CSV table of C-alpha atoms in Angstrom, one decimal:
chain,number,residue,atom,x,y,z
A,9,MET,CA,-69.6,-18.8,-58.2
A,10,ILE,CA,-71.6,-19.5,-61.3
A,11,ASN,CA,-70.6,-16.2,-62.9
A,12,ASN,CA,-66.9,-16.9,-62.2
A,13,LEU,CA,-67.2,-20.4,-63.7
A,14,ARG,CA,-68.9,-19.0,-66.8
A,15,ASN,CA,-66.3,-16.2,-67.2
A,16,SER,CA,-63.4,-18.7,-66.8
A,17,LEU,CA,-64.8,-21.1,-69.4
A,18,THR,CA,-65.5,-18.2,-71.8
A,19,SER,CA,-61.9,-17.1,-71.5
A,20,ILE,CA,-60.6,-20.6,-72.1
A,21,TYR,CA,-62.9,-21.0,-75.1
A,22,ASN,CA,-61.5,-17.8,-76.7
A,23,MET,CA,-57.9,-19.1,-76.3
A,24,CYS,CA,-58.6,-22.5,-78.0
A,25,ASP,CA,-56.4,-23.5,-80.8
A,26,THR,CA,-57.2,-26.9,-82.2
A,27,ASN,CA,-54.2,-27.0,-84.5
A,28,SER,CA,-51.7,-27.5,-81.7
A,29,ASN,CA,-51.6,-30.6,-79.6
A,30,VAL,CA,-49.6,-28.8,-76.9
A,31,ARG,CA,-52.1,-26.0,-76.8
A,32,THR,CA,-55.0,-28.5,-76.6
A,33,ARG,CA,-53.4,-30.2,-73.6
A,34,ALA,CA,-53.0,-26.8,-71.9
A,35,VAL,CA,-56.6,-26.0,-72.6
A,36,GLU,CA,-57.8,-29.3,-71.2
A,37,LEU,CA,-55.8,-28.7,-68.1
A,38,GLN,CA,-57.3,-25.2,-67.7
A,39,VAL,CA,-60.8,-26.7,-68.0
A,40,GLN,CA,-60.1,-29.3,-65.3
A,41,GLU,CA,-58.6,-26.6,-63.1
A,42,THR,CA,-61.7,-24.4,-63.6
A,43,PHE,CA,-64.2,-27.1,-62.6
A,44,LEU,CA,-62.0,-28.3,-59.8
A,45,ARG,CA,-61.7,-24.8,-58.4
A,46,PHE,CA,-65.5,-24.4,-58.7
A,47,GLN,CA,-66.2,-27.6,-56.8
A,48,ALA,CA,-63.7,-26.8,-54.1
A,49,THR,CA,-65.2,-23.3,-53.7
A,50,LEU,CA,-68.7,-24.9,-53.6
A,51,LEU,CA,-67.8,-27.2,-50.6
A,52,LYS,CA,-65.3,-25.0,-48.9
A,53,GLY,CA,-65.2,-25.6,-45.2
A,54,TYR,CA,-67.4,-28.8,-45.3
A,55,THR,CA,-64.9,-30.8,-43.2
A,56,GLU,CA,-65.9,-28.7,-40.2
A,57,PHE,CA,-69.4,-30.1,-40.3
A,58,LEU,CA,-68.5,-33.8,-40.5
A,59,LEU,CA,-69.9,-35.9,-37.6
A,60,PRO,CA,-67.5,-38.6,-36.4
A,61,VAL,CA,-69.0,-41.8,-35.1
A,62,LEU,CA,-68.5,-42.2,-31.3
A,63,GLU,CA,-70.2,-45.6,-30.8
A,64,SER,CA,-71.2,-48.7,-32.7
A,65,LYS,CA,-74.2,-48.2,-35.0
A,66,ASP,CA,-76.2,-50.4,-37.3
A,67,LYS,CA,-75.9,-50.3,-41.1
A,68,ASN,CA,-78.8,-47.9,-41.4
A,69,PHE,CA,-76.7,-45.3,-39.7
A,70,CYS,CA,-74.5,-44.9,-42.8
A,71,ASN,CA,-76.1,-41.9,-44.5
A,72,ALA,CA,-75.3,-38.2,-45.0
A,73,GLU,CA,-77.9,-37.1,-42.4
A,74,ASN,CA,-76.0,-38.9,-39.6
A,75,LEU,CA,-72.5,-38.3,-40.8
A,76,PHE,CA,-72.8,-34.6,-41.8
A,77,ASP,CA,-74.5,-31.7,-40.0
A,78,ILE,CA,-76.5,-30.5,-43.0
A,79,ASP,CA,-78.5,-27.8,-41.2
A,80,LYS,CA,-75.4,-26.0,-39.8
A,81,PHE,CA,-73.6,-26.3,-43.1
A,82,ILE,CA,-76.5,-24.6,-44.9
A,83,ALA,CA,-76.7,-22.0,-42.2
A,84,SER,CA,-73.1,-21.1,-42.8
A,85,ARG,CA,-73.7,-20.2,-46.4
A,86,GLU,CA,-75.1,-16.9,-47.7
A,87,GLU,CA,-78.8,-16.6,-47.5
A,88,ILE,CA,-79.3,-16.2,-51.3
A,89,GLN,CA,-77.3,-19.5,-51.8
A,90,ARG,CA,-79.2,-21.6,-49.3
A,91,PRO,CA,-82.0,-22.9,-51.6
A,92,PHE,CA,-79.3,-24.1,-54.0
A,93,TYR,CA,-77.4,-25.9,-51.2
A,94,LYS,CA,-80.6,-27.5,-49.9
A,95,LYS,CA,-81.1,-29.2,-53.3
A,96,LEU,CA,-77.4,-30.0,-53.6
A,97,LEU,CA,-77.2,-31.7,-50.2
A,98,SER,CA,-80.3,-33.7,-50.8
A,99,THR,CA,-78.9,-35.5,-53.9
A,100,GLN,CA,-77.6,-39.0,-54.0
A,101,MET,CA,-74.3,-37.8,-55.3
A,102,PHE,CA,-73.7,-35.8,-52.1
A,103,ASN,CA,-74.8,-38.7,-50.0
A,104,CYS,CA,-72.3,-41.0,-51.7
A,105,PHE,CA,-69.6,-38.3,-51.3
A,106,ILE,CA,-70.1,-38.0,-47.6
A,107,ILE,CA,-70.1,-41.8,-47.1
A,108,SER,CA,-66.9,-42.2,-49.2
A,109,ARG,CA,-65.4,-39.4,-47.2
A,110,SER,CA,-66.3,-41.0,-43.8
A,111,PHE,CA,-65.3,-44.6,-44.5
A,112,ILE,CA,-62.4,-46.4,-46.1
A,113,SER,CA,-62.7,-46.6,-49.9
A,114,ASP,CA,-60.5,-46.8,-53.0
A,115,SER,CA,-60.9,-43.0,-53.5
A,116,ASP,CA,-59.4,-42.0,-50.1
A,117,GLU,CA,-56.3,-40.4,-51.7
A,118,THR,CA,-58.5,-38.7,-54.3
A,119,LEU,CA,-60.6,-37.2,-51.5
A,120,GLU,CA,-57.5,-36.2,-49.6
A,121,PHE,CA,-56.3,-34.4,-52.8
A,122,PHE,CA,-59.6,-32.6,-53.0
A,123,ASP,CA,-59.3,-31.5,-49.4
A,124,GLY,CA,-55.9,-30.1,-50.2
A,125,CYS,CA,-57.3,-28.2,-53.1
A,126,ILE,CA,-59.8,-26.5,-50.7
A,127,GLU,CA,-56.9,-25.5,-48.4
A,128,ARG,CA,-55.0,-24.0,-51.3
A,129,LEU,CA,-57.9,-21.9,-52.7
A,130,GLU,CA,-56.7,-18.7,-50.9
A,131,ASP,CA,-53.1,-19.2,-51.8
A,132,GLY,CA,-53.7,-18.2,-55.5
A,133,VAL,CA,-51.6,-21.1,-56.8
A,134,PRO,CA,-52.7,-23.6,-59.5
A,135,LEU,CA,-54.5,-26.7,-58.1
A,136,LEU,CA,-53.3,-28.9,-61.0
A,137,HIS,CA,-49.9,-29.3,-62.6
A,138,GLU,CA,-49.2,-30.8,-66.0
A,139,THR,CA,-47.4,-34.2,-65.4
A,140,ASP,CA,-47.0,-37.3,-67.4
A,141,SER,CA,-50.3,-38.6,-66.0
A,142,ASN,CA,-52.1,-35.8,-67.7
A,143,ARG,CA,-50.8,-36.7,-71.1
A,144,GLY,CA,-52.3,-40.2,-71.2
A,145,VAL,CA,-49.0,-42.0,-71.6
A,146,THR,CA,-48.9,-45.6,-70.5
A,147,VAL,CA,-45.6,-46.8,-69.1
A,148,VAL,CA,-44.7,-50.5,-68.9
A,149,VAL,CA,-41.8,-51.3,-66.6
A,150,GLN,CA,-40.1,-54.6,-67.3
A,151,THR,CA,-39.0,-56.7,-64.4
A,152,GLU,CA,-35.7,-58.6,-64.4
A,153,LYS,CA,-37.5,-61.9,-65.1
A,154,MET,CA,-39.3,-60.4,-68.1
A,155,SER,CA,-36.0,-59.3,-69.7
A,156,GLN,CA,-34.1,-62.5,-69.1
A,157,GLY,CA,-32.9,-64.1,-72.4
A,158,LEU,CA,-34.0,-61.2,-74.5
A,159,LYS,CA,-31.7,-59.2,-76.8
A,160,PRO,CA,-31.4,-55.6,-75.7
A,161,SER,CA,-31.6,-54.2,-79.2
A,162,ALA,CA,-34.4,-56.5,-80.4
A,163,LEU,CA,-38.0,-55.3,-80.9
A,164,TYR,CA,-40.8,-57.6,-79.9
A,165,SER,CA,-44.4,-57.2,-80.8
A,166,TYR,CA,-47.4,-59.4,-80.0
A,167,PRO,CA,-50.8,-59.5,-81.7
A,168,VAL,CA,-52.5,-60.7,-78.4
A,169,PHE,CA,-51.4,-61.0,-74.8
A,170,VAL,CA,-52.6,-64.0,-72.8
A,171,LEU,CA,-51.7,-64.6,-69.2
A,172,ASP,CA,-50.6,-68.1,-68.2
A,173,ARG,CA,-52.3,-68.8,-64.9
A,174,GLU,CA,-49.9,-71.7,-64.1
A,175,LEU,CA,-47.0,-69.2,-63.8
A,176,PHE,CA,-48.7,-67.4,-60.9
A,177,TYR,CA,-47.9,-68.3,-57.4
A,178,THR,CA,-51.3,-68.5,-55.6
A,179,ASP,CA,-50.4,-70.6,-52.6
A,180,VAL,CA,-50.2,-67.6,-50.3
A,181,PRO,CA,-51.4,-68.0,-46.7
A,182,GLU,CA,-54.2,-65.5,-45.8
A,183,GLU,CA,-53.3,-63.4,-42.8
A,184,ARG,CA,-55.9,-61.4,-41.0
A,185,GLY,CA,-55.3,-57.7,-41.6
A,186,GLY,CA,-52.2,-58.3,-43.7
A,187,GLN,CA,-53.4,-56.0,-46.4
A,188,GLU,CA,-54.5,-53.3,-44.0
A,189,ARG,CA,-51.1,-53.3,-42.2
A,190,SER,CA,-49.3,-52.8,-45.5
A,191,VAL,CA,-51.6,-49.9,-46.3
A,192,ILE,CA,-51.5,-48.0,-43.0
A,193,SER,CA,-47.7,-48.2,-42.8
A,194,LEU,CA,-47.4,-46.0,-45.9
A,195,ARG,CA,-47.6,-42.3,-46.2
A,196,THR,CA,-49.9,-40.8,-48.7
A,197,LYS,CA,-48.6,-38.5,-51.5
A,198,VAL,CA,-49.9,-35.4,-49.6
A,199,GLU,CA,-48.2,-36.5,-46.4
A,200,LYS,CA,-44.9,-37.1,-48.2
A,201,GLN,CA,-45.0,-33.6,-49.6
A,202,LYS,CA,-45.8,-32.1,-46.2
A,203,MET,CA,-42.9,-34.1,-44.6
A,204,VAL,CA,-40.4,-32.8,-47.2
A,205,LYS,CA,-41.6,-29.3,-46.9
A,206,ARG,CA,-41.4,-29.4,-43.1
A,207,ALA,CA,-37.9,-30.8,-43.2
A,208,ARG,CA,-36.7,-28.2,-45.7
A,209,ALA,CA,-38.2,-25.4,-43.6
A,210,ALA,CA,-36.5,-26.6,-40.4
A,211,LYS,CA,-33.2,-26.9,-42.1
A,212,ILE,CA,-33.4,-23.5,-43.9
A,213,ARG,CA,-34.1,-21.7,-40.6
A,214,SER,CA,-30.6,-22.7,-39.4
A,215,ASN,CA,-32.1,-23.2,-36.0
A,216,THR,CA,-30.6,-26.0,-34.0
A,217,ILE,CA,-33.8,-26.6,-32.0
A,218,SER,CA,-36.1,-26.7,-35.0
A,219,TRP,CA,-33.9,-29.2,-36.8
A,220,SER,CA,-33.5,-31.3,-33.7
A,221,LYS,CA,-37.3,-31.5,-33.3
A,222,CYS,CA,-37.6,-32.4,-36.9
A,223,LEU,CA,-35.2,-35.3,-36.5
A,224,LEU,CA,-36.9,-36.4,-33.3
A,225,GLN,CA,-40.2,-36.5,-35.1
A,226,HIS,CA,-38.7,-38.8,-37.8
A,227,VAL,CA,-37.2,-41.1,-35.2
A,228,TYR,CA,-40.6,-41.6,-33.5
A,229,CYS,CA,-42.3,-42.0,-36.8
A,230,VAL,CA,-40.0,-44.9,-37.7
A,231,TRP,CA,-41.0,-46.6,-34.4
A,232,TYR,CA,-44.7,-46.2,-35.2
A,233,LEU,CA,-44.1,-47.6,-38.7
A,234,TYR,CA,-42.8,-50.8,-37.1
A,235,LEU,CA,-45.5,-50.9,-34.5
A,236,PRO,CA,-47.7,-53.3,-36.5
A,237,SER,CA,-44.9,-55.8,-36.5
A,238,LEU,CA,-44.3,-55.3,-32.8
A,239,ILE,CA,-48.0,-55.9,-31.9
A,240,THR,CA,-48.0,-59.3,-33.7
A,241,ILE,CA,-45.4,-60.8,-31.3
A,242,LEU,CA,-47.3,-59.8,-28.2
A,243,GLU,CA,-49.9,-61.9,-26.4
A,244,PRO,CA,-53.4,-61.1,-27.5
A,245,GLY,CA,-55.5,-59.2,-25.1
A,246,GLU,CA,-53.9,-57.2,-22.3
A,247,GLU,CA,-50.3,-57.0,-23.6
A,248,GLN,CA,-51.5,-55.7,-27.0
A,249,ARG,CA,-53.8,-53.2,-25.3
A,250,ALA,CA,-51.0,-52.0,-23.0
A,251,GLN,CA,-48.7,-51.5,-26.0
A,252,LEU,CA,-51.3,-49.5,-27.8
A,253,ASN,CA,-51.9,-47.3,-24.7
A,254,THR,CA,-48.2,-46.8,-24.4
A,255,ALA,CA,-48.1,-45.6,-28.1
A,256,LEU,CA,-50.9,-43.2,-27.3
A,257,GLN,CA,-49.2,-41.9,-24.2
A,258,ILE,CA,-46.0,-41.3,-26.2
A,259,ILE,CA,-48.0,-39.1,-28.5
A,260,LYS,CA,-49.5,-37.1,-25.6
A,261,THR,CA,-46.1,-36.8,-23.8
A,262,LEU,CA,-44.4,-35.4,-26.9
A,263,ARG,CA,-47.2,-32.9,-27.3
A,264,THR,CA,-47.2,-31.8,-23.6
A,265,ASP,CA,-43.5,-31.9,-22.7
A,266,ARG,CA,-41.7,-31.2,-26.0
A,267,LYS,CA,-44.4,-29.3,-27.8
A,268,THR,CA,-44.0,-31.6,-30.8
A,269,ASN,CA,-46.7,-33.2,-33.0
A,270,LEU,CA,-46.0,-36.4,-34.9
A,271,GLU,CA,-47.0,-37.0,-38.5
A,272,GLU,CA,-50.6,-38.0,-39.1
A,273,VAL,CA,-49.5,-41.5,-40.3
A,274,CYS,CA,-48.5,-42.3,-36.7
A,275,TYR,CA,-52.0,-41.5,-35.5
A,276,ARG,CA,-53.5,-43.5,-38.4
A,277,ILE,CA,-51.4,-46.6,-37.6
A,278,LEU,CA,-52.4,-46.5,-33.9
A,279,ILE,CA,-56.1,-46.0,-34.8
A,280,SER,CA,-56.1,-48.9,-37.3
A,281,LEU,CA,-54.3,-51.3,-35.0
A,282,SER,CA,-56.7,-50.5,-32.2
A,283,GLY,CA,-59.7,-51.4,-34.3
A,284,PHE,CA,-58.1,-54.4,-35.8
A,285,TYR,CA,-57.2,-55.9,-32.4
A,286,ASP,CA,-60.6,-55.1,-30.8
A,287,HIS,CA,-59.5,-52.1,-28.7
A,288,PRO,CA,-61.7,-49.3,-30.2
A,289,LYS,CA,-61.5,-47.3,-27.0
A,290,VAL,CA,-57.8,-46.6,-27.8
A,291,ALA,CA,-58.9,-45.5,-31.3
A,292,MET,CA,-61.5,-43.2,-29.9
A,293,ASN,CA,-59.0,-41.6,-27.4
A,294,THR,CA,-56.5,-41.1,-30.2
A,295,PHE,CA,-59.1,-39.5,-32.4
A,296,THR,CA,-60.2,-37.3,-29.5
A,297,HIS,CA,-56.6,-36.2,-28.9
A,298,MET,CA,-56.3,-35.3,-32.6
A,299,GLN,CA,-59.4,-33.1,-32.3
A,300,GLU,CA,-58.0,-31.5,-29.1
A,301,ILE,CA,-54.8,-30.4,-30.8
A,302,LYS,CA,-56.9,-29.2,-33.8
A,303,MET,CA,-55.1,-31.4,-36.3
A,304,ASN,CA,-56.4,-31.4,-39.9
A,305,ILE,CA,-57.6,-35.0,-40.1
A,306,SER,CA,-57.3,-36.4,-43.7
A,307,ALA,CA,-59.8,-38.5,-45.5
A,308,VAL,CA,-57.6,-41.6,-45.1
A,309,THR,CA,-57.3,-41.3,-41.4
A,310,TYR,CA,-61.0,-40.4,-41.0
A,311,GLY,CA,-62.0,-43.6,-42.9
A,312,HIS,CA,-59.7,-45.8,-40.8
A,313,TYR,CA,-61.2,-44.3,-37.6
A,314,HIS,CA,-64.7,-45.1,-38.6
A,315,ARG,CA,-63.8,-48.6,-39.6
A,316,ALA,CA,-62.2,-49.1,-36.2
A,317,VAL,CA,-65.2,-47.8,-34.4
A,318,LEU,CA,-68.4,-48.4,-36.4
A,319,PHE,CA,-67.8,-52.1,-37.3
A,320,ASN,CA,-66.4,-53.1,-33.8
A,321,GLU,CA,-68.7,-54.7,-31.2
A,322,ASN,CA,-66.5,-53.6,-28.3
A,323,VAL,CA,-67.0,-49.9,-28.7
A,324,ASN,CA,-66.9,-47.9,-25.5
A,325,GLY,CA,-70.5,-46.8,-25.6
A,326,VAL,CA,-71.9,-50.3,-26.2
A,327,GLU,CA,-69.7,-51.9,-23.6
A,328,SER,CA,-70.5,-49.4,-20.8
A,329,ASN,CA,-74.2,-49.7,-21.3
A,330,SER,CA,-74.5,-53.5,-21.6
A,331,VAL,CA,-71.4,-55.6,-21.2
A,332,THR,CA,-70.1,-53.7,-18.2
A,333,HIS,CA,-73.4,-53.8,-16.4
A,334,TRP,CA,-73.7,-57.5,-16.9
A,335,LYS,CA,-70.2,-57.9,-15.5
A,336,ILE,CA,-71.1,-55.9,-12.4
A,337,LEU,CA,-74.3,-58.0,-11.9
A,338,ARG,CA,-72.3,-61.2,-12.3
A,339,LEU,CA,-69.8,-60.0,-9.7
A,340,TYR,CA,-72.6,-59.3,-7.2
A,341,ILE,CA,-74.1,-62.7,-7.7
A,342,MET,CA,-70.8,-64.5,-7.4
A,343,THR,CA,-70.1,-62.5,-4.2
A,344,CYS,CA,-73.4,-63.5,-2.6
A,345,ILE,CA,-72.9,-67.2,-3.5
A,346,ALA,CA,-69.4,-67.1,-2.0
A,347,PHE,CA,-70.8,-65.6,1.3
A,348,LYS,CA,-73.5,-68.2,1.5
A,349,ARG,CA,-71.1,-71.0,0.9
A,350,TYR,CA,-68.7,-69.9,3.7
A,351,ARG,CA,-71.6,-69.2,6.0
A,352,ARG,CA,-72.8,-72.9,5.6
A,353,GLN,CA,-69.3,-74.2,6.2
A,354,ALA,CA,-69.0,-72.1,9.4
C-alpha cells in the first residue's frame, strides 16, 4: 500500500504545471483521490468488525475496544502488516473514528461517503469527481425578501455586514425530537443516488414485475416518511408501540411474501422513532432484521440505532434482568395479599 501511494504521488508530481490554474485544480483532485484511495484500502472491510450495542451501557462503554473487534480485524490482515495495524488501531484518531462511526455526529454523511468509497475500490472508477464544491466558489442565494425593493441591474457592495437580531423570529416553541424527526425523514445523498439507479435499472429492463416492485417500494417509502407525523397523534404508550410493531411487521411481510426490501431510510425512521418514544426493543428487532437480510447498514442508520439503544433506560436487556423481575415479584405479593383478604372475609 505504501509503495502504491509513493508511486502515485511521484506520478502526480511529474505532471505538475504551476502555470495553469485548471491544471493545478486537476492535480489537487488527483492528490485527494490518491490519499482517499489509500485510506479506503487501509480500512477495507472494517464494517464487518463493528460491534453493535445490544443493551444499555454506561458512558465508559463508549470506546473502540467495546465498539470494534480489534483482534479479529488485525487477524484478517496479512501477517507482515499486523504490527502496523496494531499501532494504528491503538491511536486516539482511530478511537475517535470508531466512536463517530458508531454514534450520531455531524460527520455521518462524510463517513457514509467513505464507506461508499470502500465499496467502489474494486470497480476501478474514480472516487472523487470535480464539482463546483472542489473549486472553492461560494454561492449566495437571495431569498424573495432580500430582493424586494432592489433594482435588478443595480450593484450593491457593503464594507461590513452586521446582522440585526431584532429581525429574527426567535419565539419558536421547542418540541421534543422536532429536529430529529426532520433529519430522519430525509434521504442522504448516497441513498438518493441508489434510489435513482435502482429505478432506472428497473425501467430499462422493460420487465413489468421489476417496475411494479419498484413502484411498490416507493409507495411504502412514502408511508414511512409520514410515519413520524402519524405517531404524534396516537396515545403515548401502547398505541404508539403497536403502530411501531405494525411498521416492523410490514417490513418483514414485504420481505417474506413479496421478496422486496424497502429503502434504508424506512428502517432508520422506524429505529429512530422507537428510541425517541422509549420502545428500544422495536429498534433492536428492526436492526436484527437488517442483519438477517444482510443489508449494508450505513453510518447514519448505525448512529441512530446506537442512540436509540445506548441512551435509553428501557432497553430489553436491562428490563428483563431488573424491571421485569420486580414486576413478577410484585404480582406474587399482590396475589398473596388478595388471597389472605378473601380468606378473612370468608
